[in-house]
Short mmCIF file of C-alpha atoms in Angstrom, two decimals:
data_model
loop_
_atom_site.label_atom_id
_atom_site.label_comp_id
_atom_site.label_asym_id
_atom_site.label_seq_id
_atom_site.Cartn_x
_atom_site.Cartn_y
_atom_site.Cartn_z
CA UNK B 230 0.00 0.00 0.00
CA UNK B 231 2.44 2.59 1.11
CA UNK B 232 4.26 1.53 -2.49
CA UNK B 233 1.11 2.35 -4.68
CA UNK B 234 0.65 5.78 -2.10
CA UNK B 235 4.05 6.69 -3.33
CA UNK B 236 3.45 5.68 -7.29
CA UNK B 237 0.45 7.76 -6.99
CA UNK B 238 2.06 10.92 -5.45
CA UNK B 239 4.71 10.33 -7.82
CA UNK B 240 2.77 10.61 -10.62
CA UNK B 241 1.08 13.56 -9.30
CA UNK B 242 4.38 15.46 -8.88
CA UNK B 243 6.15 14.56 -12.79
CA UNK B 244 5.35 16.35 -15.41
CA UNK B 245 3.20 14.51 -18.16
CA UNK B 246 4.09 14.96 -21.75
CA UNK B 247 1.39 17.04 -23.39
CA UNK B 248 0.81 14.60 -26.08
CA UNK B 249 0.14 11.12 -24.52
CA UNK B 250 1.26 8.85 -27.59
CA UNK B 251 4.17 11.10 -28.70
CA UNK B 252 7.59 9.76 -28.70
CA UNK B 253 10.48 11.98 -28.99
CA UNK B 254 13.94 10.60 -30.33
CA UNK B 255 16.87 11.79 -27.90
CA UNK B 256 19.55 11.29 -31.19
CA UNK B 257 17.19 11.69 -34.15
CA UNK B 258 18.27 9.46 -37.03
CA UNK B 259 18.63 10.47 -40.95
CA UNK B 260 15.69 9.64 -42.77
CA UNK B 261 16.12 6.78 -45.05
CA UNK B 262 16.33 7.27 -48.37
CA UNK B 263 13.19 5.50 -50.49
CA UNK B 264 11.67 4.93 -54.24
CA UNK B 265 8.09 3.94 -54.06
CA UNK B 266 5.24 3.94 -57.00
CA UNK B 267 2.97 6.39 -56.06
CA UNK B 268 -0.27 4.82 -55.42
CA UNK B 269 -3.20 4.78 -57.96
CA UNK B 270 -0.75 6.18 -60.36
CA UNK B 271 2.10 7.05 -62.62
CA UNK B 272 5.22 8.01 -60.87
CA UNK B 273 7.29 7.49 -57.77
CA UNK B 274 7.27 9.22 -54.62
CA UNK B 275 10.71 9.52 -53.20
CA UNK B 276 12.54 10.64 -50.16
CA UNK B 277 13.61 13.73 -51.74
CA UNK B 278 10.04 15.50 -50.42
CA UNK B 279 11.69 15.11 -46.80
CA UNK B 280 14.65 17.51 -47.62
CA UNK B 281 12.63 20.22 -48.48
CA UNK B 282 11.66 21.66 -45.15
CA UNK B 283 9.41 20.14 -42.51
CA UNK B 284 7.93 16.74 -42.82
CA UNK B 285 5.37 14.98 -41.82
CA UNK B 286 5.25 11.45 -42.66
CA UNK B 287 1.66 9.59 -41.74
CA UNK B 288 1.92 5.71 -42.14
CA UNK B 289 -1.54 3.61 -42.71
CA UNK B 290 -2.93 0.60 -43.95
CA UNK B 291 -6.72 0.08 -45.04
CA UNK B 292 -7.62 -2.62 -42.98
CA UNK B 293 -6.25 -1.06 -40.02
CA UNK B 294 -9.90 0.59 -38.27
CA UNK B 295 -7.47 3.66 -36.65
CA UNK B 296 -6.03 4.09 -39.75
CA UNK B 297 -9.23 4.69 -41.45
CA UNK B 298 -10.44 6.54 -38.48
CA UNK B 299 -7.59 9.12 -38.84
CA UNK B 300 -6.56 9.89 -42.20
CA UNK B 301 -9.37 12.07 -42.80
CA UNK B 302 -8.37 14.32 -40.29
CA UNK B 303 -5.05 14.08 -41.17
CA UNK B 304 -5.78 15.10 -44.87
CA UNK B 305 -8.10 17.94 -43.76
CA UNK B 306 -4.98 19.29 -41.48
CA UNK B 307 -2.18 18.57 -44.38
CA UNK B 308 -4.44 20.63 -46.55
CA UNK B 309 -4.51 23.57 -44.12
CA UNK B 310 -1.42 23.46 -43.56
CA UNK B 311 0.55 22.60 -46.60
CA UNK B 312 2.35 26.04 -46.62
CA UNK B 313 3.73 25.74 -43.18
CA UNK B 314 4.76 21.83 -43.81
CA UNK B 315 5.18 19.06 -46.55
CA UNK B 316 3.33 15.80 -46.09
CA UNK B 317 3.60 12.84 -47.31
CA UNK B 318 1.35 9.29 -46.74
CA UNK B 319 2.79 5.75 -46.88
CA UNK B 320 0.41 2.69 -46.97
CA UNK B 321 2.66 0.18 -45.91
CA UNK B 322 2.26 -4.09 -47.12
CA UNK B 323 -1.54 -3.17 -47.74
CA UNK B 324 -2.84 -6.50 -48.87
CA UNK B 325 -5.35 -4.30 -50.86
CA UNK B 326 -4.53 -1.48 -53.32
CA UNK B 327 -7.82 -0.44 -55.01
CA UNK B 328 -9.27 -0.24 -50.89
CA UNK B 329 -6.28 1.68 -49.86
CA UNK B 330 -6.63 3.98 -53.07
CA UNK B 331 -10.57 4.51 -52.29
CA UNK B 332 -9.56 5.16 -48.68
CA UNK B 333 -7.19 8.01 -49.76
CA UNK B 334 -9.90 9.49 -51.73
CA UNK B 335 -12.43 9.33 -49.17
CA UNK B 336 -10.40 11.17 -47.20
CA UNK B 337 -9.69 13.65 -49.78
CA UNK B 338 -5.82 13.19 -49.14
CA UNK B 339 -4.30 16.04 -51.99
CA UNK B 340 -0.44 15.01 -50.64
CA UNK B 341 2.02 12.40 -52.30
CA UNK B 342 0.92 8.52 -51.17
CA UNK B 343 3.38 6.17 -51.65
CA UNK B 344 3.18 2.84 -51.77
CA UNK B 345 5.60 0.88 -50.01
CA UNK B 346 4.48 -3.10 -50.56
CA UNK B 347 6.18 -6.45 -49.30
CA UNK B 348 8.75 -7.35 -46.76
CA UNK B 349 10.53 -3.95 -47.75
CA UNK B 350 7.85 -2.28 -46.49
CA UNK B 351 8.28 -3.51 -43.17
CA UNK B 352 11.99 -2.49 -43.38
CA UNK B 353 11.40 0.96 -44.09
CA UNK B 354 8.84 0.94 -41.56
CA UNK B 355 11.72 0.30 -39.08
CA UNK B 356 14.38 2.48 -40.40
CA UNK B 357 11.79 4.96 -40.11
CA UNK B 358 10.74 4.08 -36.07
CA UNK B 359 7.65 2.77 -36.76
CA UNK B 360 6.22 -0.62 -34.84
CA UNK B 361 2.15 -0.37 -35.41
CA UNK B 362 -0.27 1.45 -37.40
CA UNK B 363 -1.13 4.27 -37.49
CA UNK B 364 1.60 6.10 -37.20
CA UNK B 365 2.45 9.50 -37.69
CA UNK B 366 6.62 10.56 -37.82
CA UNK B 367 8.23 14.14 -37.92
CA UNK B 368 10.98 15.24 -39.57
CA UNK B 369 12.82 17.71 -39.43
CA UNK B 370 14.36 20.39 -42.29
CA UNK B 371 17.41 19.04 -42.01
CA UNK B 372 15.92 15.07 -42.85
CA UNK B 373 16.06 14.33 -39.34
CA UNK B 374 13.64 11.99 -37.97
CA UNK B 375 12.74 14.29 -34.39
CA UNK B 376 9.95 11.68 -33.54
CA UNK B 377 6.63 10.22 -33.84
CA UNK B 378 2.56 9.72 -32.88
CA UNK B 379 1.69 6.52 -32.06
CA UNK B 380 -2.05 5.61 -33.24
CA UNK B 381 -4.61 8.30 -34.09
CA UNK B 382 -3.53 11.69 -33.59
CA UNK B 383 -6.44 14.67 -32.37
CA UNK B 384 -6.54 17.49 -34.91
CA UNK B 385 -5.96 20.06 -31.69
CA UNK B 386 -3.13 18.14 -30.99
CA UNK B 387 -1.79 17.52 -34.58
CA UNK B 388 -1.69 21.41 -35.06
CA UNK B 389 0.40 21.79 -31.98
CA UNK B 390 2.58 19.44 -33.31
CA UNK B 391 2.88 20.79 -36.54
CA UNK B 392 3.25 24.21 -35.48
CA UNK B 393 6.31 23.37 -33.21
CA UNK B 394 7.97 21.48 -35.98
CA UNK B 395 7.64 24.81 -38.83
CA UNK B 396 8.79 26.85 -35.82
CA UNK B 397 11.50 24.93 -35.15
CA UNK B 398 10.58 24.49 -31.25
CA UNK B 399 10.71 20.85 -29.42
CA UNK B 400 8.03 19.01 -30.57
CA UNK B 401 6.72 18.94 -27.43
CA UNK B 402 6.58 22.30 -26.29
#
């Protein structure tokens, strides 16, 4: 008892992140470099996006439900704020193209989706940070991976985030 009393007070007493599934990277990592087709069309959507100021980098997959859940909000944000930030989607090993294609649309999604299919997928997954879906990774100007979102992301808070990352402040200021 006097253990959990302590773990309690504890708890009470450290500062909580403001953003309950964000993950910040203490040594942020280069971005990998990638070549993917660009999905439901002609063209590839490379790496080269991330070197061109502020990235965000929003990984899905159609049959995941908070994948599906999130991406329109995520498109509706990207579109607002597509001056501040660049965006780009990845639907990663998606045993279905045409659903993943119809799920981009639904959402309205106006930003570069790549599609990143098979085992290599998963790789670049990895390099990247990212263990489950949905996930949502910022980089910064420099290609730097700073950190990521794991699962759905709230607009308010996706704002916030994006705002600190064009501003150049910790992501979780």
């Amino acid at each position: 008892v006097g253990f959990v009393a302590y773990a309690v007070n504890m708890s009470r007493t450290v500062p909580a992140s403001k953003y309950a599934n964000l993950v910040i990277y203490a040594s942020p990592a280069q971005a990998p470099h990638f070549d993917l087709a660009r999905l439901g069309g002609a063209g590839r959507v490379t790496s080269a996006v991330l070197g061109k100021g502020p990235a965000v980098v929003n990984w899905f997959q159609s049959t995941c439900v908070a994948c599906q859940a999130e991406l329109g909000t995520f498109a509706a944000v990207a579109d607002a704020e597509r001056a501040k930030v660049h965006f780009l989607g990845i639907d990663v090993n998606d045993p279905s193209q045409s659903a993943a294609l119809a799920m981009v649309r639904r959402a309205r999604a106006e930003y570069p989706v790549a599609l990143a299919p098979g085992v290599a997928s998963i790789n670049l997954a990895t390099r990247f940070g990212v263990g489950d879906l949905p996930a949502t990774v910022f980089v910064s100007p420099s290609g730097r991976i700073l950190g990521e979102v794991l699962g759905k992301v709230p607009r308010s808070e996706l704002f916030n985030l994006l705002d600190n990352l064009a501003a150049g402040r910790p992501l979780d200021s």
